[in-house]
Amino acid sequence: MPAPYGGVGDRTGPEGRVVPFPTPVAGRPLSALTARTPTDRGVKKCGRLIRCSPLNPNPTPALLLGSTRPRSHSLAISISRALLFSLPHRTQPVHHALLFSLTSLHSPLHFPTPPDPNPASELACPLRSCRGTAHMALPPLLLRLHLLFLLLGSRAVWAGAALHDRDAAALRDVRASLRDLPGSRFFDSWDDGDGAPTPCTYAGVVCAPDEDDPSGALLRVSVLTLGSGLSDSPGLAGTLPASLASLTALTDLVLYPGRVGGSIPADIGSGLRRLRLLSLSGNRLTGQVPDSLAGLPDLHTLDLGNNRLEGAIPSGLLLPSSPSLKVLILANNVGLSGGIPAQFSSSQLFHVDLGRNSITGALPPLPPTLRYFSVAANSMEGSLDGAFAGDGNAPADLAFLDLSMNDFSGPIPPQVFALPSASSLLLSRNNFTGPLAVPASPAASSTPPWSVVDVSHNAISGEVPEALAAAGSLYVNNNKISGEVPEAVAHSVFAGRMTTFYAQHNFLTGFPVPSRPLPDSAALCLSYNCMDLPSASAADGCPTIGGPLEARPADQCRSGGGDG
């Protein structure tokens, strides 16, 4: 099935490391953020439907029926008879993924002969080495046609296996509780009557043999994706039925953005103990985040962002009691409250977005595993000294840090600027004071350590640190910064390495203008400081809100104070 998320996510980097993308795309659900390293708990890439063996060192396309997870290491895949002869007859995305995966493998493909009367047997043989009528290596076109024939011929097999009564009843409740918004046709296959011999052929439904039924005659719903996820689809409306919790074999539940309201079933976590992915973002869900979601043994990704949830965040989601949880997105709910527990640093989370809520309290030390962390636009307060104590436990892979629009106070610890992987440091609109203590940059590099550093709209004093010349974009505006801008910063702007330098509304007294013109790609703003603008270009990049301001009144500059 296609990954239903296009933006914040993660990709697998060198040596199996999972690297976060810079920022999420607002309003899109998350299920592409489910990349795992081979050692993550709960990863079941191989099982009854797919047999794998670590034979091929070269990357090969992954075939993960019922999973949206990208590959993190290479495996040679053996397709079993149960897989090829149990797929639904309808043309669903999984068919295309299967056909592409099988016909693009660069390693020997183990392909089954037609099923024999013994349902427990598994006949997998290499195309070029099997004895019998199927031993020849098929040309690519015939191979594709043969696979397509097998996929479409699976309709008869569904007649011999039945969906568990409890799952069938839950799907009926889903259909009764949800509806297509005008312009969406997701439920067409659900309403097809005689054309759909089993609910396992419905759009968005993936079934697998019941692990508790040795006869193989029963099927369970393992993946449920509600909505088409197309960019022009308005999504679904209605509510989530309580019987969703009875789909006890479910591992992935995705609801695409739409207008689904009401509360999340309170016992959803109690029933869905095998859940690995839960994404309900971009809807109108209300009520609390169910406590039953905390502590699920295999839950890797939880995305409930962009809803209308309220109440305290279950502390277990931020603690080691959720052992497999790596991605937690609760952003843009506005009403989620409470504090972050002190034991947060013991969790194994690597992507946490709690932005735009009503979270209070101080910021505790961060987990060393973190790569993305946002608590922007909350009501947190206090110093950052406890969170960045310089004890060597700082998150070395943290690439994105957003603490903006809170009530944090005191100096910004130098350890914040010393984070070795930091790409975006967003600390604007707080109550930070004192000078900026920025450690000297490591060896010169063509790639700056920071893409963005934003400390604007605080009460920071002192001078602009020379080390910040390495930033791709630097925002120090609306503070109490004084003195001259370092030559290194000015040269970085005019050389095109720093594309944005906002320093307006400060008490700066000088800016050394290089003898070259300002690049068209650069945005420079030095207005409302204690100096004449060094050139016309020094205000060309200023925001137009409030009109142009050339210099700060002289009496404010003499007193060294003002509105900053």
CSV table of C-alpha atoms in Angstrom, one decimal, residues 163-174 243 246-247:
chain,number,residue,atom,x,y,z
A,163,LEU,CA,-13.3,-13.5,7.5
A,164,HIS,CA,-13.7,-13.8,11.3
A,165,ASP,CA,-17.2,-12.9,12.3
A,166,ARG,CA,-16.0,-10.3,14.8
A,167,ASP,CA,-13.9,-8.5,12.2
A,168,ALA,CA,-16.7,-8.6,9.6
A,169,ALA,CA,-19.1,-7.1,12.2
A,170,ALA,CA,-16.5,-4.3,13.0
A,171,LEU,CA,-16.2,-3.5,9.2
A,172,ARG,CA,-20.0,-3.2,9.0
A,173,ASP,CA,-19.9,-0.8,11.9
A,174,VAL,CA,-17.2,1.2,10.2
A,243,SER,CA,-16.0,-1.9,17.7
A,246,SER,CA,-12.4,-5.7,18.3
A,247,LEU,CA,-10.1,-5.9,15.3
